[in-house]
Amino acid sequence: MARTTPDGAPSRSRLPARTTDRAPLSRPVVVEAAIAYIDAQGLPGLTMRSLGQSLGVEAMSLYRYVNGREDLLEAVVDHLVGRLRLDPADELAPADGWQGYLQWLAHGVRALAHDHPNAFPLVATRHPAAPWLRPPLRSLDVVEDFLGALTSRGFSDEAAVAAYRAFSSFLLGHLLLEAASRGASTAPVEEPLDEGDADVPQDDTDLRDYPQTERLRELLSQNHDDEEFEVALESLLDRLDLLVSQ
Amino acid sequence: MARTTPDGAPSRSRLPARTTDRAPLSRPVVVEAAIAYIDAQGLPGLTMRSLGQSLGVEAMSLYRYVNGREDLLEAVVDHLVGRLRLDPADELAPADGWQGYLQWLAHGVRALAHDHPNAFPLVATRHPAAPWLRPPLRSLDVVEDFLGALTSRGFSDEAAVAAYRAFSSFLLGHLLLEAASRGASTAPVEEPLDEGDADVPQDDTDLRDYPQTERLRELLSQNHDDEEFEVALESLLDRLDLLVSQ
DNA sequence: ACCTGAACACCGTTCAAGT
DNA sequence: ACCTGAACACCGTTCAAGT
């Protein structure tokens, strides 16, 4: 009764493969479909039912591969963070030292945030599995790489742990803000539902009572994320350098 | 029919004031009740129905004072951030200069995160009203204070805006992590629902394959949030000092 | 083995109706 | 003016039943 109407959206045309021939379901397929859905429609739109629909299947089928919605979101985070592993084949930093590793890692996490701005808040805000894991470097594999890379390159145990904490804070602060501004443009727009009594377009906020903000609005709107990230990263590396040399 | 049983919880004993005499509803009362509820029960538990119950009222009554759930959450954020206003009566920084203001503001936001760890993620992750507002300093009033305080103390326009951005990233990174670790302990525990096939207590994660992490687990579990925050704040102020003096 | 229908206990939200 | 009952369109999740 509730499902008489097909929800308005022409879901059939969105995904060519449907009831007839579709990829066999599996946990990775489900997780990757969830990521694709979040990228395209935003996190709030992801529903067991909508995800099932995007796979040409009823929602209940997903419970074969995923232990409920929370488990699905956890798997999404793990899948995304997984690409931050050190590849042993990569001769990443023979001479670059720990600075090279941290540069590589920082830009890797940043690329992740840029590629999946709607999913990054998940990486950044979900409670990690262990209390000593900190977002966004929230997988044991990545932390193991991190600690090994630093301790094998001159960091004491204490310095490596301190670096892990400082590095996490740095990445979280910068990338969550970047992802938020990018995610806003990607998110599906709300219905305008015209305001009945408004009389003017009012395309920007009214800044009558905020002279400083009004005067600096131009500057505030400019985007310098790239430079700011690089400058702050350099500053952090300089700060960490003090931990090594002492 | 759905409401025959009182949901199990003895809600009557939780809040003494109920159907007989209760505070008259108003928007501030509703918003403060929402904050209290989030503090006590966590964000996921906050529901129009549960909030109504905590006020001794049906959920539908809330729609008189609040424009739906999203509007309620926005009001919660505004209410919390409101306490970061510069009090004109406070003779805060006659001689302390901009460093004194930023110190005051940083510790104010930190106190906010500590007092409301379950609500801080809301402050940190909700899309701000204007694109040039950045969490957690996401109110026009606070930004106006910020820009005025800095430009009147030697910052150029460009430097003041750059400081706003760097300061926001700093606060977000450090305080969201702190709030997450505190919020985890406050959150209402899930039902244990015993695992059928597990054979051992397994009170900590199995770190067999993670030698570095295992070796450093003690260090990783130690909490140095206070010092780390102060050290990073000092470092940021030093960095901003370069913007002023040039 | 894999998927589905039907059902249950929830949500947010609207609106006519009560007092 | 303020609150509520009933209803609607959604959720996540379970489970017996289908193929």
Short mmCIF file of C-alpha atoms (C1' of nucleotides) in Angstrom, two decimals:
data_model
loop_
_atom_site.label_atom_id
_atom_site.label_comp_id
_atom_site.label_asym_id
_atom_site.label_seq_id
_atom_site.Cartn_x
_atom_site.Cartn_y
_atom_site.Cartn_z
CA MET A 1 0.00 0.00 0.00
CA ALA A 2 2.75 2.38 0.91
CA ARG A 3 4.73 1.24 -2.10
CA THR A 4 2.07 1.66 -4.73
CA THR A 5 3.72 4.68 -6.28
CA PRO A 6 7.34 4.32 -7.40
CA ASP A 7 8.54 7.22 -5.23
CA GLY A 8 8.50 9.65 -8.12
CA ALA A 9 12.12 9.20 -9.11
CA PRO A 10 12.75 7.26 -12.32
CA SER A 11 15.10 4.90 -10.56
CA ARG A 12 15.10 2.50 -13.46
CA SER A 13 16.92 4.91 -15.73
CA ARG A 14 19.55 5.75 -13.09
CA LEU A 15 21.14 2.32 -13.00
CA PRO A 16 21.00 0.32 -16.22
CA ALA A 17 21.59 -3.08 -14.60
CA ARG A 18 18.42 -4.12 -12.80
CA THR A 19 16.31 -7.08 -11.95
CA THR A 20 17.34 -8.94 -15.07
CA ASP A 21 21.11 -8.99 -14.85
CA ARG A 22 22.93 -7.50 -11.89
CA ALA A 23 26.31 -7.96 -10.28
CA PRO A 24 26.23 -10.71 -7.68
CA LEU A 25 25.94 -9.21 -4.24
CA SER A 26 28.82 -9.42 -1.81
CA ARG A 27 30.03 -7.37 1.11
CA PRO A 28 32.53 -5.33 -0.96
CA VAL A 29 29.92 -4.69 -3.64
CA VAL A 30 27.46 -3.44 -1.03
CA VAL A 31 30.07 -1.24 0.65
CA GLU A 32 31.23 0.28 -2.61
CA ALA A 33 27.67 0.93 -3.66
CA ALA A 34 27.14 2.72 -0.37
CA ILE A 35 30.16 4.93 -1.00
CA ALA A 36 28.96 5.71 -4.50
CA TYR A 37 25.54 6.56 -3.13
CA ILE A 38 26.95 8.87 -0.46
CA ASP A 39 29.14 10.59 -3.05
CA ALA A 40 26.19 11.17 -5.34
CA GLN A 41 23.29 11.78 -2.95
CA GLY A 42 24.82 12.69 0.38
CA LEU A 43 24.89 10.83 3.65
CA PRO A 44 21.35 11.60 4.86
CA GLY A 45 19.90 10.03 1.73
CA LEU A 46 21.61 6.72 2.35
CA THR A 47 19.01 4.34 3.65
CA MET A 48 18.89 0.59 3.71
CA ARG A 49 15.96 0.85 1.36
CA SER A 50 17.52 3.37 -1.01
CA LEU A 51 20.79 1.46 -1.10
CA GLY A 52 18.92 -1.73 -1.89
CA GLN A 53 17.11 0.05 -4.67
CA SER A 54 20.37 1.30 -6.16
CA LEU A 55 21.50 -2.33 -6.28
CA GLY A 56 18.25 -3.59 -7.73
CA VAL A 57 17.36 -5.52 -4.61
CA GLU A 58 15.09 -5.20 -1.61
CA ALA A 59 16.51 -3.67 1.55
CA MET A 60 16.25 -6.94 3.47
CA SER A 61 18.75 -8.63 1.18
CA LEU A 62 21.50 -6.36 2.43
CA TYR A 63 21.36 -7.90 5.88
CA ARG A 64 23.04 -11.00 4.46
CA TYR A 65 26.23 -9.00 3.88
CA VAL A 66 26.09 -6.31 6.47
CA ASN A 67 25.23 -6.41 10.12
CA GLY A 68 22.80 -3.51 10.05
CA ARG A 69 23.25 0.11 9.18
CA GLU A 70 25.92 0.88 11.77
CA ASP A 71 28.05 -1.98 10.52
CA LEU A 72 27.62 -0.73 6.98
CA LEU A 73 28.86 2.76 7.89
CA GLU A 74 31.81 1.29 9.76
CA ALA A 75 32.68 -0.76 6.69
CA VAL A 76 32.46 2.34 4.52
CA VAL A 77 34.95 4.12 6.76
CA ASP A 78 37.33 1.15 6.79
CA HIS A 79 37.14 0.86 3.04
CA LEU A 80 37.98 4.52 2.55
CA VAL A 81 40.79 4.61 5.07
CA GLY A 82 42.22 1.44 3.59
CA ARG A 83 43.87 3.32 0.78
CA LEU A 84 46.21 5.00 3.23
CA ARG A 85 48.26 1.85 3.70
CA LEU A 86 51.95 1.99 2.99
CA ASP A 87 52.57 -0.05 -0.12
CA PRO A 88 55.71 -2.14 0.55
CA ALA A 89 56.41 -2.09 -3.19
CA ASP A 90 56.55 1.67 -3.09
CA GLU A 91 60.07 2.81 -2.40
CA LEU A 92 58.50 5.76 -0.77
CA ALA A 93 61.02 7.29 1.52
CA PRO A 94 64.48 5.87 1.37
CA ALA A 95 66.06 9.28 1.63
CA ASP A 96 63.06 11.48 2.28
CA GLY A 97 62.89 10.34 5.86
CA TRP A 98 59.91 10.82 8.14
CA GLN A 99 59.11 14.16 6.56
CA GLY A 100 58.54 12.41 3.26
CA TYR A 101 56.26 9.86 4.86
CA LEU A 102 54.18 12.48 6.64
CA GLN A 103 53.94 14.55 3.48
CA TRP A 104 52.78 11.50 1.57
CA LEU A 105 50.26 10.58 4.24
CA ALA A 106 48.92 14.11 4.64
CA HIS A 107 48.28 14.44 0.93
CA GLY A 108 46.77 10.98 0.83
CA VAL A 109 44.22 11.85 3.49
CA ARG A 110 43.56 15.16 1.78
CA ALA A 111 42.90 13.41 -1.53
CA LEU A 112 40.51 11.11 0.30
CA ALA A 113 38.62 14.08 1.72
CA HIS A 114 38.47 15.72 -1.69
CA ASP A 115 37.30 12.60 -3.50
CA HIS A 116 34.59 11.86 -0.94
CA PRO A 117 33.58 15.11 0.73
CA ASN A 118 30.19 13.71 1.70
CA ALA A 119 31.72 10.64 3.32
CA PHE A 120 34.63 12.32 5.06
CA PRO A 121 32.58 13.55 8.03
CA LEU A 122 31.95 9.88 8.72
CA VAL A 123 35.68 9.18 8.79
CA ALA A 124 36.19 12.22 10.96
CA THR A 125 33.46 11.85 13.54
CA ARG A 126 32.58 8.19 14.11
CA HIS A 127 33.87 6.74 17.33
CA PRO A 128 36.99 4.68 16.59
CA ALA A 129 37.08 1.02 17.49
CA ALA A 130 39.76 1.48 20.17
CA PRO A 131 40.04 4.42 22.52
CA TRP A 132 43.60 5.18 21.45
CA LEU A 133 42.73 5.42 17.78
CA ARG A 134 42.00 8.95 16.61
CA PRO A 135 40.24 10.09 13.49
CA PRO A 136 40.98 10.39 10.70
CA LEU A 137 43.85 7.85 11.01
CA ARG A 138 41.52 5.40 12.61
CA SER A 139 42.63 2.02 11.39
CA LEU A 140 45.11 -0.25 13.12
CA ASP A 141 46.91 -0.83 9.85
CA VAL A 142 47.52 2.84 9.26
CA VAL A 143 48.57 3.51 12.84
CA GLU A 144 50.96 0.59 12.70
CA ASP A 145 52.50 2.02 9.54
CA PHE A 146 52.68 5.44 11.12
CA LEU A 147 54.42 4.36 14.29
CA GLY A 148 56.80 2.09 12.42
CA ALA A 149 57.71 4.75 9.92
CA LEU A 150 58.55 7.29 12.58
CA THR A 151 60.30 5.11 15.13
CA SER A 152 62.45 3.61 12.40
CA ARG A 153 63.44 7.12 11.33
CA GLY A 154 64.74 8.57 14.54
CA PHE A 155 61.63 9.20 16.64
CA SER A 156 61.57 7.99 20.21
CA ASP A 157 58.47 6.12 21.30
CA GLU A 158 57.15 9.19 23.08
CA ALA A 159 57.86 11.43 20.12
CA ALA A 160 56.14 9.07 17.68
CA VAL A 161 52.99 8.96 19.80
CA ALA A 162 53.01 12.72 20.26
CA ALA A 163 53.40 13.10 16.51
CA TYR A 164 50.45 10.79 15.89
CA ARG A 165 48.25 12.95 18.07
CA ALA A 166 49.38 16.27 16.65
CA PHE A 167 49.10 14.96 13.12
CA SER A 168 45.57 13.68 13.69
CA SER A 169 44.39 17.02 15.04
CA PHE A 170 45.98 18.84 12.15
CA LEU A 171 44.36 16.65 9.49
CA LEU A 172 40.99 16.66 11.17
CA GLY A 173 40.80 20.42 11.55
CA HIS A 174 41.88 21.29 8.05
CA LEU A 175 40.19 18.55 6.07
CA LEU A 176 36.85 18.52 7.81
CA LEU A 177 36.52 22.21 6.99
CA GLU A 178 37.56 21.67 3.41
CA ALA A 179 35.18 18.75 3.00
CA ALA A 180 32.34 20.74 4.50
CA SER A 181 32.67 23.54 1.99
CA ARG A 182 32.94 21.11 -0.90
CA GLY A 183 30.22 18.82 0.36
CA ALA A 184 27.77 21.69 0.55
CA SER A 185 27.92 22.20 -3.18
CA THR A 186 27.55 18.48 -3.91
CA ALA A 187 24.60 17.89 -1.63
CA PRO A 188 21.22 17.55 -3.33
CA VAL A 189 19.40 20.86 -3.07
CA GLU A 190 16.37 21.27 -0.88
CA GLU A 191 13.05 22.15 -2.41
CA PRO A 192 12.94 25.95 -2.63
CA LEU A 193 9.30 26.06 -1.36
CA ASP A 194 8.92 29.77 -1.92
CA GLU A 195 8.67 31.98 1.14
CA GLY A 196 5.30 33.67 1.00
CA ASP A 197 6.08 36.97 2.70
CA ALA A 198 9.66 37.60 1.59
CA ASP A 199 9.72 40.56 -0.77
CA VAL A 200 13.29 40.62 -2.09
CA PRO A 201 15.76 38.13 -3.53
CA GLN A 202 18.15 38.44 -0.57
CA ASP A 203 20.85 36.40 -2.23
CA ASP A 204 23.32 37.11 0.58
CA THR A 205 22.90 37.45 4.28
CA ASP A 206 22.00 40.87 5.61
CA LEU A 207 25.13 42.27 7.17
CA ARG A 208 23.80 45.64 8.27
CA ASP A 209 24.85 45.20 11.89
CA TYR A 210 28.17 43.53 11.17
CA PRO A 211 30.48 46.18 9.75
CA GLN A 212 33.73 44.21 10.06
CA THR A 213 32.25 41.14 8.49
CA GLU A 214 30.65 43.16 5.72
CA ARG A 215 33.85 44.99 4.98
CA LEU A 216 35.84 41.74 4.85
CA ARG A 217 33.25 39.64 3.09
CA GLU A 218 35.25 39.51 -0.10
CA LEU A 219 38.36 38.32 1.71
CA LEU A 220 36.35 35.84 3.76
CA SER A 221 34.90 34.28 0.65
CA GLN A 222 38.21 33.68 -1.08
CA ASN A 223 39.49 30.16 -1.06
CA HIS A 224 43.11 29.60 -0.12
CA ASP A 225 42.77 26.04 1.11
CA ASP A 226 45.75 24.75 -0.84
CA GLU A 227 48.26 27.26 0.47
CA GLU A 228 46.85 27.20 3.98
CA PHE A 229 47.13 23.44 4.12
CA GLU A 230 50.72 23.45 2.88
CA VAL A 231 51.79 26.26 5.18
CA ALA A 232 50.20 24.68 8.22
CA LEU A 233 51.71 21.31 7.31
CA GLU A 234 55.17 22.83 7.04
CA SER A 235 54.69 24.51 10.37
CA LEU A 236 53.63 21.23 11.95
CA LEU A 237 56.63 19.40 10.50
CA ASP A 238 58.89 22.09 11.90
CA ARG A 239 57.28 21.62 15.28
CA LEU A 240 57.72 17.87 15.10
CA ASP A 241 61.33 18.33 14.12
CA LEU A 242 61.96 19.68 17.59
CA LEU A 243 60.75 16.36 19.01
CA VAL A 244 63.33 14.40 17.02
CA SER A 245 66.39 16.51 17.53
CA GLN A 246 66.09 16.79 21.25
CA MET B 1 -2.26 1.54 20.46
CA ALA B 2 1.45 2.04 20.00
CA ARG B 3 1.52 4.03 23.21
CA THR B 4 -0.17 1.52 25.48
CA THR B 5 3.05 0.65 27.29
CA PRO B 6 5.05 3.54 28.71
CA ASP B 7 8.20 2.58 26.80
CA GLY B 8 9.70 0.78 29.74
CA ALA B 9 11.58 3.74 31.13
CA PRO B 10 10.11 5.30 34.27
CA SER B 11 10.06 8.70 32.68
CA ARG B 12 7.86 10.09 35.40
CA SER B 13 10.58 9.79 38.02
CA ARG B 14 13.20 11.42 35.78
CA LEU B 15 11.57 14.82 35.65
CA PRO B 16 9.52 15.79 38.69
CA ALA B 17 7.48 18.48 36.93
CA ARG B 18 4.90 16.79 34.73
CA THR B 19 1.40 17.07 33.44
CA THR B 20 0.20 18.83 36.55
CA ASP B 21 2.58 21.78 36.78
CA ARG B 22 5.22 22.39 34.19
CA ALA B 23 7.21 25.37 33.01
CA PRO B 24 5.39 27.23 30.25
CA LEU B 25 6.80 26.26 26.90
CA SER B 26 8.78 28.74 24.88
CA ARG B 27 11.51 28.53 22.27
CA PRO B 28 14.35 29.00 24.77
CA VAL B 29 12.83 26.42 27.11
CA VAL B 30 12.59 23.91 24.28
CA VAL B 31 16.14 24.60 23.10
CA GLU B 32 17.60 24.30 26.58
CA ALA B 33 15.70 21.10 27.18
CA ALA B 34 17.17 19.75 23.96
CA ILE B 35 20.69 20.60 25.13
CA ALA B 36 20.06 18.96 28.48
CA TYR B 37 18.73 15.89 26.71
CA ILE B 38 21.75 15.64 24.41
CA ASP B 39 24.09 16.05 27.37
CA ALA B 40 22.37 13.27 29.25
CA GLN B 41 21.32 10.82 26.55
CA GLY B 42 23.43 11.61 23.52
CA LEU B 43 22.47 13.07 20.19
CA PRO B 44 21.00 9.97 18.55
CA GLY B 45 18.46 9.65 21.36
CA LEU B 46 17.08 13.13 20.77
CA THR B 47 13.81 12.77 19.00
CA MET B 48 10.88 15.09 18.70
CA ARG B 49 8.90 12.53 20.64
CA SER B 50 11.51 11.94 23.35
CA LEU B 51 12.10 15.67 23.76
CA GLY B 52 8.38 16.24 24.09
CA GLN B 53 8.21 13.54 26.72
CA SER B 54 11.04 15.13 28.71
CA LEU B 55 8.97 18.32 28.75
CA GLY B 56 5.75 16.56 29.67
CA VAL B 57 4.16 17.32 26.34
CA GLU B 58 3.35 15.57 23.10
CA ALA B 59 5.84 15.87 20.26
CA MET B 60 3.46 17.88 18.12
CA SER B 61 3.42 20.74 20.60
CA LEU B 62 7.04 21.46 19.89
CA TYR B 63 6.23 22.56 16.36
CA ARG B 64 4.76 25.74 17.81
CA TYR B 65 8.22 26.85 18.93
CA VAL B 66 10.53 25.17 16.51
CA ASN B 67 10.40 24.82 12.77
CA GLY B 68 11.05 21.10 12.69
CA ARG B 69 13.99 19.06 13.83
CA GLU B 70 16.62 20.77 11.68
CA ASP B 71 15.61 24.15 13.01
CA LEU B 72 15.84 22.80 16.56
CA LEU B 73 19.39 21.56 16.03
CA GLU B 74 20.37 24.87 14.49
CA ALA B 75 18.95 26.67 17.50
CA VAL B 76 20.90 24.38 19.80
CA VAL B 77 24.12 25.27 18.03
CA ASP B 78 23.37 29.00 18.15
CA HIS B 79 22.53 28.80 21.81
CA LEU B 80 25.80 27.06 22.64
CA VAL B 81 27.97 29.30 20.52
CA GLY B 82 26.25 32.34 21.97
CA ARG B 83 28.35 32.22 25.09
CA LEU B 84 31.46 33.08 23.09
CA ARG B 85 30.41 36.69 22.72
CA LEU B 86 32.74 39.38 23.92
CA ASP B 87 31.14 40.97 26.93
CA PRO B 88 31.62 44.75 26.56
CA ALA B 89 31.59 45.03 30.36
CA ASP B 90 34.57 42.72 30.53
CA GLU B 91 37.73 44.71 30.36
CA LEU B 92 39.24 41.72 28.73
CA ALA B 93 42.30 42.81 26.89
CA PRO B 94 43.39 46.35 27.52
CA ALA B 95 47.02 45.37 27.63
CA ASP B 96 46.90 41.71 26.69
CA GLY B 97 46.40 42.54 23.07
CA TRP B 98 45.21 40.11 20.45
CA GLN B 99 47.03 37.24 22.09
CA GLY B 100 44.91 37.73 25.19
CA TYR B 101 41.72 37.74 23.13
CA LEU B 102 42.64 34.58 21.25
CA GLN B 103 43.65 32.85 24.47
CA TRP B 104 40.33 33.81 26.01
CA LEU B 105 38.40 32.66 22.97
CA ALA B 106 40.29 29.39 22.62
CA HIS B 107 39.65 28.45 26.22
CA GLY B 108 36.04 29.52 25.91
CA VAL B 109 35.45 27.18 22.99
CA ARG B 110 37.32 24.44 24.80
CA ALA B 111 35.12 24.85 27.88
CA LEU B 112 32.12 24.61 25.60
CA ALA B 113 33.38 21.36 24.13
CA HIS B 114 34.07 19.97 27.58
CA ASP B 115 30.72 20.96 29.03
CA HIS B 116 28.78 19.54 26.09
CA PRO B 117 30.85 16.78 24.51
CA ASN B 118 27.77 15.15 22.99
CA ALA B 119 26.62 18.39 21.41
CA PHE B 120 29.96 19.65 20.19
CA PRO B 121 29.99 17.48 17.05
CA LEU B 122 26.89 19.40 16.05
CA VAL B 123 28.73 22.71 16.43
CA ALA B 124 31.66 21.28 14.54
CA THR B 125 29.98 19.58 11.60
CA ARG B 126 26.71 21.30 10.69
CA HIS B 127 26.86 23.42 7.59
CA PRO B 128 27.15 27.08 8.61
CA ALA B 129 24.55 29.56 7.50
CA ALA B 130 26.94 31.48 5.24
CA PRO B 131 29.69 29.95 3.13
CA TRP B 132 32.38 32.11 4.73
CA LEU B 133 31.49 31.05 8.26
CA ARG B 134 33.58 28.17 9.52
CA PRO B 135 32.91 25.88 12.44
CA PRO B 136 33.24 26.09 15.34
CA LEU B 137 33.17 29.94 15.26
CA ARG B 138 30.03 29.83 13.21
CA SER B 139 27.98 32.77 14.35
CA LEU B 140 28.05 36.22 12.83
CA ASP B 141 28.30 37.79 16.27
CA VAL B 142 31.41 35.84 17.17
CA VAL B 143 33.06 36.45 13.82
CA GLU B 144 32.33 40.14 14.10
CA ASP B 145 33.98 40.19 17.52
CA PHE B 146 36.91 38.24 16.19
CA LEU B 147 37.62 40.46 13.22
CA GLY B 148 37.14 43.62 15.23
CA ALA B 149 39.39 42.44 18.02
CA LEU B 150 42.23 41.62 15.64
CA THR B 151 42.00 44.52 13.22
CA SER B 152 41.87 46.95 16.12
CA ARG B 153 45.02 45.38 17.52
CA GLY B 154 47.39 45.63 14.62
CA PHE B 155 46.18 43.01 12.17
CA SER B 156 45.69 43.97 8.56
CA ASP B 157 42.46 42.85 6.94
CA GLU B 158 44.20 40.00 5.19
CA ALA B 159 45.96 38.90 8.35
CA ALA B 160 42.75 38.97 10.38
CA VAL B 161 40.96 36.77 7.86
CA ALA B 162 43.90 34.37 7.64
CA ALA B 163 43.94 34.20 11.42
CA TYR B 164 40.23 33.39 11.50
CA ARG B 165 40.77 30.46 9.19
CA ALA B 166 43.83 29.10 10.94
CA PHE B 167 42.19 29.51 14.32
CA SER B 168 39.06 27.68 13.20
CA SER B 169 41.04 24.71 11.92
CA PHE B 170 43.06 24.58 15.10
CA LEU B 171 40.00 24.59 17.37
CA LEU B 172 38.10 22.11 15.26
CA GLY B 173 40.90 19.58 15.11
CA HIS B 174 41.78 19.62 18.76
CA LEU B 175 38.37 19.97 20.32
CA LEU B 176 36.47 17.53 18.16
CA LEU B 177 38.97 14.86 19.14
CA GLU B 178 38.74 15.77 22.79
CA ALA B 179 34.96 15.82 22.70
CA ALA B 180 34.87 12.45 20.96
CA SER B 181 36.89 10.73 23.65
CA ARG B 182 34.82 12.31 26.41
CA GLY B 183 31.52 11.80 24.65
CA ALA B 184 32.20 8.10 24.29
CA SER B 185 32.16 7.62 28.03
CA THR B 186 28.99 9.69 28.48
CA ALA B 187 27.00 8.00 25.77
CA PRO B 188 24.37 5.50 26.92
CA VAL B 189 25.77 2.01 26.60
CA GLU B 190 24.46 -0.41 24.02
CA GLU B 191 22.85 -3.64 25.06
CA PRO B 192 25.66 -6.17 25.48
CA LEU B 193 23.65 -8.91 23.65
CA ASP B 194 26.21 -11.62 24.30
CA GLU B 195 28.14 -12.99 21.35
CA GLY B 196 27.30 -16.66 21.08
CA ASP B 197 30.56 -18.03 19.76
CA ALA B 198 33.12 -15.80 21.48
CA ASP B 199 35.05 -17.81 24.03
CA VAL B 200 37.10 -15.24 25.93
CA PRO B 201 36.49 -11.88 27.59
CA GLN B 202 38.71 -10.03 25.09
CA ASP B 203 38.62 -6.80 27.03
CA ASP B 204 41.10 -5.20 24.64
CA THR B 205 41.64 -5.47 20.95
CA ASP B 206 43.85 -8.29 19.74
CA LEU B 207 47.11 -6.70 18.71
CA ARG B 208 48.99 -9.81 17.66
CA ASP B 209 49.80 -8.52 14.19
CA TYR B 210 50.53 -4.96 15.25
CA PRO B 211 53.82 -4.99 17.12
CA GLN B 212 54.42 -1.24 17.13
CA THR B 213 50.94 -0.47 18.31
CA GLU B 214 51.08 -3.16 20.95
CA ARG B 215 54.41 -1.93 22.23
CA LEU B 216 53.17 1.64 22.43
CA ARG B 217 49.68 0.91 23.69
CA GLU B 218 50.42 2.34 27.10
CA LEU B 219 51.72 5.58 25.64
CA LEU B 220 48.83 5.77 23.18
CA SER B 221 46.30 5.47 25.97
CA GLN B 222 47.71 8.27 28.07
CA ASN B 223 45.84 11.53 27.99
CA HIS B 224 47.83 14.70 27.52
CA ASP B 225 45.05 16.82 26.04
CA ASP B 226 45.70 19.80 28.29
CA GLU B 227 49.37 20.18 27.48
CA GLU B 228 48.88 19.35 23.82
CA PHE B 229 46.23 22.00 23.49
CA GLU B 230 48.34 24.65 25.19
CA VAL B 231 51.47 23.80 23.23
CA ALA B 232 49.65 23.81 19.92
CA LEU B 233 47.91 27.05 20.80
CA GLU B 234 51.22 28.71 21.64
CA SER B 235 52.64 27.47 18.37
CA LEU B 236 49.68 28.88 16.48
CA LEU B 237 50.00 32.25 18.20
CA ASP B 238 53.67 32.33 17.27
CA ARG B 239 52.74 31.61 13.69
CA LEU B 240 50.12 34.36 13.70
CA ASP B 241 52.63 36.75 15.18
CA LEU B 242 54.52 36.58 11.93
CA LEU B 243 51.41 37.87 10.16
CA VAL B 244 51.26 40.97 12.34
CA SER B 245 54.87 41.98 12.39
CA GLN B 246 55.42 41.81 8.69
"C1'" DA C 1 21.88 -20.23 -0.91
"C1'" DC C 2 19.85 -16.16 -1.71
"C1'" DC C 3 16.08 -13.07 -1.91
"C1'" DT C 4 11.32 -11.29 -0.57
"C1'" DG C 5 6.52 -10.07 1.81
"C1'" DA C 6 4.64 -8.95 5.60
"C1'" DA C 7 4.99 -7.19 9.90
"C1'" DC C 8 6.68 -4.46 14.06
"C1'" DA C 9 8.28 -0.62 16.44
"C1'" DC C 10 9.84 3.32 15.65
"C1'" DC C 11 10.69 8.21 13.16
"C1'" DG C 12 9.21 13.49 11.47
"C1'" DT C 13 5.43 16.12 10.19
"C1'" DT C 14 0.61 17.87 9.15
"C1'" DC C 15 -3.87 19.15 10.30
"C1'" DA C 16 -8.34 19.14 11.94
"C1'" DA C 17 -10.12 19.04 16.33
"C1'" DG C 18 -10.36 19.83 21.17
"C1'" DT C 19 -10.03 22.97 25.56
"C1'" DA D 1 -3.74 30.44 22.41
"C1'" DC D 2 -2.04 26.23 23.17
"C1'" DC D 3 -2.08 21.37 23.04
"C1'" DT D 4 -3.53 16.66 21.17
"C1'" DG D 5 -5.34 12.37 18.24
"C1'" DA D 6 -5.15 10.48 14.31
"C1'" DA D 7 -3.02 9.87 10.21
"C1'" DC D 8 0.69 9.67 6.50
"C1'" DA D 9 4.95 8.58 4.60
"C1'" DC D 10 8.82 7.17 5.84
"C1'" DC D 11 12.75 4.53 8.73
"C1'" DG D 12 15.65 -0.09 10.55
"C1'" DT D 13 15.09 -4.75 11.44
"C1'" DT D 14 13.24 -9.62 11.96
"C1'" DC D 15 11.53 -13.80 10.31
"C1'" DA D 16 8.93 -17.10 8.07
"C1'" DA D 17 8.32 -18.12 3.48
"C1'" DG D 18 9.44 -18.53 -1.26
"C1'" DT D 19 12.64 -20.04 -5.36
#
